[in-house]
mmCIF file of C-alpha atoms and ligand atoms in Angstrom:
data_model
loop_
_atom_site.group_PDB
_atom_site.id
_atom_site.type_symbol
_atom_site.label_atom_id
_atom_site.label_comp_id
_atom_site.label_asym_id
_atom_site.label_seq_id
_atom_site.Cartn_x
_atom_site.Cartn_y
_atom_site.Cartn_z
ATOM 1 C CA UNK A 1 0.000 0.000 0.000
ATOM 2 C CA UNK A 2 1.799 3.276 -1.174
ATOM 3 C CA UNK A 3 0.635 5.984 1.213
ATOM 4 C CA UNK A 4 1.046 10.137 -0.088
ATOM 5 C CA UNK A 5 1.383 13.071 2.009
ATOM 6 C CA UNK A 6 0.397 16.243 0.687
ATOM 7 C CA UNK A 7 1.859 19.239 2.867
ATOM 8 C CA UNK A 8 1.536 22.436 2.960
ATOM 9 C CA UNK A 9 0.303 25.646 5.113
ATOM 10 C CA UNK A 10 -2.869 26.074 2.923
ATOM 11 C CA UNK A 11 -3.657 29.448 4.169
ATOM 12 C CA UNK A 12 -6.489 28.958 3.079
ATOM 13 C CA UNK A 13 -6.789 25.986 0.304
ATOM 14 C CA UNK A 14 -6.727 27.421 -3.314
ATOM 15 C CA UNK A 15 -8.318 25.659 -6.521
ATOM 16 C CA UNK A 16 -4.491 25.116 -7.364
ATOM 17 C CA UNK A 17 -3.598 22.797 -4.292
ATOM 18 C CA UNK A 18 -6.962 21.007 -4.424
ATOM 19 C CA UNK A 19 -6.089 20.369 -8.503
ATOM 20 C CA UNK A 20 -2.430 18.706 -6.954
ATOM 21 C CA UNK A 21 -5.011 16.745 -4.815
ATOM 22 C CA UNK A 22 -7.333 15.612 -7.651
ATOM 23 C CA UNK A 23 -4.488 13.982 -9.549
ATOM 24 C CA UNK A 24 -2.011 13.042 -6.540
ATOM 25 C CA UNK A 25 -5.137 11.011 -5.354
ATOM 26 C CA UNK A 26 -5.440 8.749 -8.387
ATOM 27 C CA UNK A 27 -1.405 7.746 -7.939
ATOM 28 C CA UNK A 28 -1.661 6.360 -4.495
ATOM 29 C CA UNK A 29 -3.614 3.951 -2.276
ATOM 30 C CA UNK A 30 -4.209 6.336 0.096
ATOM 31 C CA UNK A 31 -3.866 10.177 0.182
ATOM 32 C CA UNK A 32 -2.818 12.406 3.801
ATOM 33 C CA UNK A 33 -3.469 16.135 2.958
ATOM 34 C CA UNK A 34 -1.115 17.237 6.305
ATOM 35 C CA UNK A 35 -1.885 20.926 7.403
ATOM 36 C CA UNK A 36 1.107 22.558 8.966
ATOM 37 C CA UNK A 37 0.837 24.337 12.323
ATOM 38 C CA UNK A 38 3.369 26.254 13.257
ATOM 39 C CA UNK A 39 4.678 27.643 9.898
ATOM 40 C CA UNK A 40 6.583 30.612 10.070
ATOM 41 C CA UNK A 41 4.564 31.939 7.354
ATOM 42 C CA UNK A 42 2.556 33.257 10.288
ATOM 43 C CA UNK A 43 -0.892 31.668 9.031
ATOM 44 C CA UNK A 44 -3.941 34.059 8.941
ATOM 45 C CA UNK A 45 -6.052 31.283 9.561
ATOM 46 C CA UNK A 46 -6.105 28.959 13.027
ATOM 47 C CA UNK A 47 -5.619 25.354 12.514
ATOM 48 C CA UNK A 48 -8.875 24.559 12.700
ATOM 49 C CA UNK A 49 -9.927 27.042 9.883
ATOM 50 C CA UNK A 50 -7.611 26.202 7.669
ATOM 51 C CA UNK A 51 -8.490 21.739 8.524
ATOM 52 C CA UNK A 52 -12.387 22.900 8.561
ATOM 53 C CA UNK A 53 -11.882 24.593 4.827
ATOM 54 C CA UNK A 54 -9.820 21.254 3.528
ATOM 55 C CA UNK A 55 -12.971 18.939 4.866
ATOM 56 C CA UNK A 56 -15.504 21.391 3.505
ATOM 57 C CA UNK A 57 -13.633 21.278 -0.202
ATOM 58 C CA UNK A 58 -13.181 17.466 -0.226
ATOM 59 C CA UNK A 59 -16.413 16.226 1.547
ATOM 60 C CA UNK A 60 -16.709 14.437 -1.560
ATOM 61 C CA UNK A 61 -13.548 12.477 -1.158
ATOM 62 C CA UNK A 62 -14.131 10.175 2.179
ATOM 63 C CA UNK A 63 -10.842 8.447 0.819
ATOM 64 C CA UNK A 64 -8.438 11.188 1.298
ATOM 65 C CA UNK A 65 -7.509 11.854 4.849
ATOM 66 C CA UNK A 66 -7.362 15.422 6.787
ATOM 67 C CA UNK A 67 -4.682 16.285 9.486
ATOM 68 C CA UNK A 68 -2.335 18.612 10.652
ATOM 69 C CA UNK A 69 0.893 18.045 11.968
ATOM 70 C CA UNK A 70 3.740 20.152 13.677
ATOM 71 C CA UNK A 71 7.790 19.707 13.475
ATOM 72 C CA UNK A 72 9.574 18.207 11.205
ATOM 73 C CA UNK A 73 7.533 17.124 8.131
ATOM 74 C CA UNK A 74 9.960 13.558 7.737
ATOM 75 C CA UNK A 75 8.536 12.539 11.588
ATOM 76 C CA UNK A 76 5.050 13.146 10.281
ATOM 77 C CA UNK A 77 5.805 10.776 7.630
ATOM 78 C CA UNK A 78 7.430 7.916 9.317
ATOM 79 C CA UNK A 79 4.323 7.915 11.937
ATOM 80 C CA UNK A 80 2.172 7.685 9.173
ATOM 81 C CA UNK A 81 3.978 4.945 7.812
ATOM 82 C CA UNK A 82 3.500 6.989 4.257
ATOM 83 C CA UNK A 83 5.827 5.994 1.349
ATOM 84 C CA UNK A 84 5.876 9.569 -0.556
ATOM 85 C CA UNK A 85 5.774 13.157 -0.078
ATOM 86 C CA UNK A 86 4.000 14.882 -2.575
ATOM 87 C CA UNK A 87 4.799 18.617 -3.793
ATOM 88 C CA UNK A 88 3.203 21.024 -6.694
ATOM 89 C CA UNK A 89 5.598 23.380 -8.646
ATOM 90 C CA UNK A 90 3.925 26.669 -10.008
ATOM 91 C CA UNK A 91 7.314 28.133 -11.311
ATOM 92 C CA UNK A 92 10.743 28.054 -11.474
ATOM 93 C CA UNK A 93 11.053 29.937 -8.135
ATOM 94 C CA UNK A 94 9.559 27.232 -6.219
ATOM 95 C CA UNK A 95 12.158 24.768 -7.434
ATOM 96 C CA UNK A 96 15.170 26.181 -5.608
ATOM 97 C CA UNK A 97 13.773 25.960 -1.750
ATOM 98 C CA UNK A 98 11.932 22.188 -3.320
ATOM 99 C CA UNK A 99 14.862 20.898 -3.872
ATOM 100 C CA UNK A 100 17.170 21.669 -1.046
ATOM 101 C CA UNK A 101 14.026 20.574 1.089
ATOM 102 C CA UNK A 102 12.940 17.200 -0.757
ATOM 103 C CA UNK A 103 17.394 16.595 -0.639
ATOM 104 C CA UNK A 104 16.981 17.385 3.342
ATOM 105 C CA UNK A 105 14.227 14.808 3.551
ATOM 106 C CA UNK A 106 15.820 12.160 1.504
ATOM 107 C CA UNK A 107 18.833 12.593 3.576
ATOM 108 C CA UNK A 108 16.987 12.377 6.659
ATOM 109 C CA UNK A 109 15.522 8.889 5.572
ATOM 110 C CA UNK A 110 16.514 7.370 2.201
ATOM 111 C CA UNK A 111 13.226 5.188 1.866
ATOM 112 C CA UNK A 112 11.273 8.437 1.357
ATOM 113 C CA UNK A 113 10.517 9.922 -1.895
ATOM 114 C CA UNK A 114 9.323 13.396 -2.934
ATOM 115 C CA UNK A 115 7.303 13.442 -5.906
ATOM 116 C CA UNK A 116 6.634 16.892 -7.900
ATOM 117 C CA UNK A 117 3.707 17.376 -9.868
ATOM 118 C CA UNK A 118 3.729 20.378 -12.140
ATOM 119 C CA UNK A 119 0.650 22.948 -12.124
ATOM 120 C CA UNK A 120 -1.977 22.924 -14.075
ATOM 121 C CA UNK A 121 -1.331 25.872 -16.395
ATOM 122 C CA UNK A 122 -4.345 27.846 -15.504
ATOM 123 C CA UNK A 123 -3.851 28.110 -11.594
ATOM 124 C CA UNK A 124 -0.046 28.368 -12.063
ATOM 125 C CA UNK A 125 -0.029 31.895 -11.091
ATOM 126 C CA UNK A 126 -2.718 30.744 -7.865
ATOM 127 C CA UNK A 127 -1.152 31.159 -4.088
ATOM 128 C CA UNK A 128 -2.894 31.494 -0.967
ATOM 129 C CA UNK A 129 -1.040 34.748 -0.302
ATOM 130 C CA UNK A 130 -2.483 36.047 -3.857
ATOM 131 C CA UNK A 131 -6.089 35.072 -2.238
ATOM 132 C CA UNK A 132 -5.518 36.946 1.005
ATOM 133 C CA UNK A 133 -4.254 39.513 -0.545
ATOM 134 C CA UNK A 134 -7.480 39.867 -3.105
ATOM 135 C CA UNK A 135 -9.389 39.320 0.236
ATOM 136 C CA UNK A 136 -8.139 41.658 2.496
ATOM 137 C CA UNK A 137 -9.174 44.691 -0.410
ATOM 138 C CA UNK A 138 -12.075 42.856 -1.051
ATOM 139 C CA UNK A 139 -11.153 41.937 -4.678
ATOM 140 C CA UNK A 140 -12.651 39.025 -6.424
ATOM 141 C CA UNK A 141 -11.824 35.311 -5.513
ATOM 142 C CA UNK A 142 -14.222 33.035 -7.661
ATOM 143 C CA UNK A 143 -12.690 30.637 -9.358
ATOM 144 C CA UNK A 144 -9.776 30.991 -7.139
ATOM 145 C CA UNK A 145 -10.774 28.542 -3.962
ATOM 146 C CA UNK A 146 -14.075 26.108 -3.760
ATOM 147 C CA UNK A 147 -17.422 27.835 -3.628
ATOM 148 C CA UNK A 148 -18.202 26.880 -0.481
ATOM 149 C CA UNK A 149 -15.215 28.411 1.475
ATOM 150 C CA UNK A 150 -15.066 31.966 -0.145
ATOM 151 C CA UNK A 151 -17.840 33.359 2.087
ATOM 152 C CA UNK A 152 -15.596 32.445 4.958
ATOM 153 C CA UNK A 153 -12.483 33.638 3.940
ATOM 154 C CA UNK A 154 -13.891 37.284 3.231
ATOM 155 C CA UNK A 155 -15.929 37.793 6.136
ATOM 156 C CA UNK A 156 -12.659 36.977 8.156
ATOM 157 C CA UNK A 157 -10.795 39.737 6.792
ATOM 158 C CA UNK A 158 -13.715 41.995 6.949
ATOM 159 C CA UNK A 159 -13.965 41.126 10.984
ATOM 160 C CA UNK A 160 -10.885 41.321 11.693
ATOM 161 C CA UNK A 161 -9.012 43.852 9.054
ATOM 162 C CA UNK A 162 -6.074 41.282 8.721
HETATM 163 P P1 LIG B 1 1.323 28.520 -0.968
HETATM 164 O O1 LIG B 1 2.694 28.326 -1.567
HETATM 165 O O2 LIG B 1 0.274 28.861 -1.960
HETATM 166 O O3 LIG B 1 1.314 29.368 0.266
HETATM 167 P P2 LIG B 1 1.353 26.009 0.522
HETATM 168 O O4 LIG B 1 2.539 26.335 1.355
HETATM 169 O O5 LIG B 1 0.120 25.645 1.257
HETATM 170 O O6 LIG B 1 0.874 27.122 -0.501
HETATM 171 O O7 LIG B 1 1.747 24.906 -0.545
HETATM 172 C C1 LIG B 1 1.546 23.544 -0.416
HETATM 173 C C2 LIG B 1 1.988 22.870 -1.690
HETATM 174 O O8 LIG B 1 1.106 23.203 -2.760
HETATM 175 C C3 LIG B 1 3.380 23.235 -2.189
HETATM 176 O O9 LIG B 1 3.963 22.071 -2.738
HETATM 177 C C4 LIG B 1 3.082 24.258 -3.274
HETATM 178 O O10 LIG B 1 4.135 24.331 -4.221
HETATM 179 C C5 LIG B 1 1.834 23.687 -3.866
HETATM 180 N N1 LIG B 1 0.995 24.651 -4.582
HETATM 181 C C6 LIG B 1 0.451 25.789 -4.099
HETATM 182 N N2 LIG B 1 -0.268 26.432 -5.043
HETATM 183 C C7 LIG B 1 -0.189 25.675 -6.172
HETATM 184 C C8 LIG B 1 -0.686 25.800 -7.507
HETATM 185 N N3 LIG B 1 -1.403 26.857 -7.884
HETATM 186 N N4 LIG B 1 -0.394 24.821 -8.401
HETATM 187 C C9 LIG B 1 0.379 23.776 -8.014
HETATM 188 N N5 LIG B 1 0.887 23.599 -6.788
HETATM 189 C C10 LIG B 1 0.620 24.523 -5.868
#
């Protein structure tokens, strides 16, 4: 049984990562979408927002499984028992930091792959930091994360003027 983690801060989930997810889910047995914690990205959204708008996209995928994890991603892994770490790459500039991290990982256990899928050409320019930042000036985000999350993520900003 080849078991796939799919990490990442999603702050909040974007059309792009849930794309990654779409196809990453037809390559292994099972699929772990792992939230991280404590990123130093300094999430805008708690834990539980950003887990609660992951199970609200995929509530049509019972298969794929939904947690969160904190320290190092290759601990994560080996208590999961997961075979493969899977990673999207939007552009050049993500390859540098993907590389010296999926070279860290393999280093840290040599059983452990990282797998890159490319982007789907029309959410290659799609980040969660473009969404917040459409958000927080109230600018458009259809098309840009799953219908039933959008309402969410611009009433937060509107609260709280993050
Ligand atoms: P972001 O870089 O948007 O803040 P994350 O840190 O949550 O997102 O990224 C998790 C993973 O998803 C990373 O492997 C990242 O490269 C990938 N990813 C993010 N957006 C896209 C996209 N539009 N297309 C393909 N992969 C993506």
């Amino acid at each position: 049984m080849k078991i796939c983690v799919y990490p990442g801060s999603f702050d909040p989930v974007t059309n792009g990562h849930l794309d990654i997810i779409n196809r990453a889910v037809k390559l292994c047995d099972k699929l772990i979408v792992a939230v991280l914690i404590n990123t130093s990205k300094n999430p805008v959204f708690t834990i539980e927002e950003r887990v609660g708008f992951l199970k609200c996209a995929l509530k049509d995928h019972p298969d794929i499984e939904i947690d969160s994890f904190s320290g190092l991603l290759i601990d994560f892994i080996k208590e999961k028992k997961a075979n493969a770490i899977i990673k999207g790459l939007r552009a050049v500039s993500d390859f540098e930091y993907e590389l010296q991290m999926a070279l860290l990982n393999k280093n840290l256990d040599p059983d452990v792959e990282t797998l890159f899928m490319m982007t789907n050409i029309n959410y290659s320019f799609l980040s969660s930091s473009a969404v917040r930042e459409l958000a927080r000036h109230s600018g458009n985000i259809d098309g840009f994360v799953p219908e039933c999350i959008k309402d969410e993520i611009l009433k937060k900003f509107k609260k709280a003027g993050v």
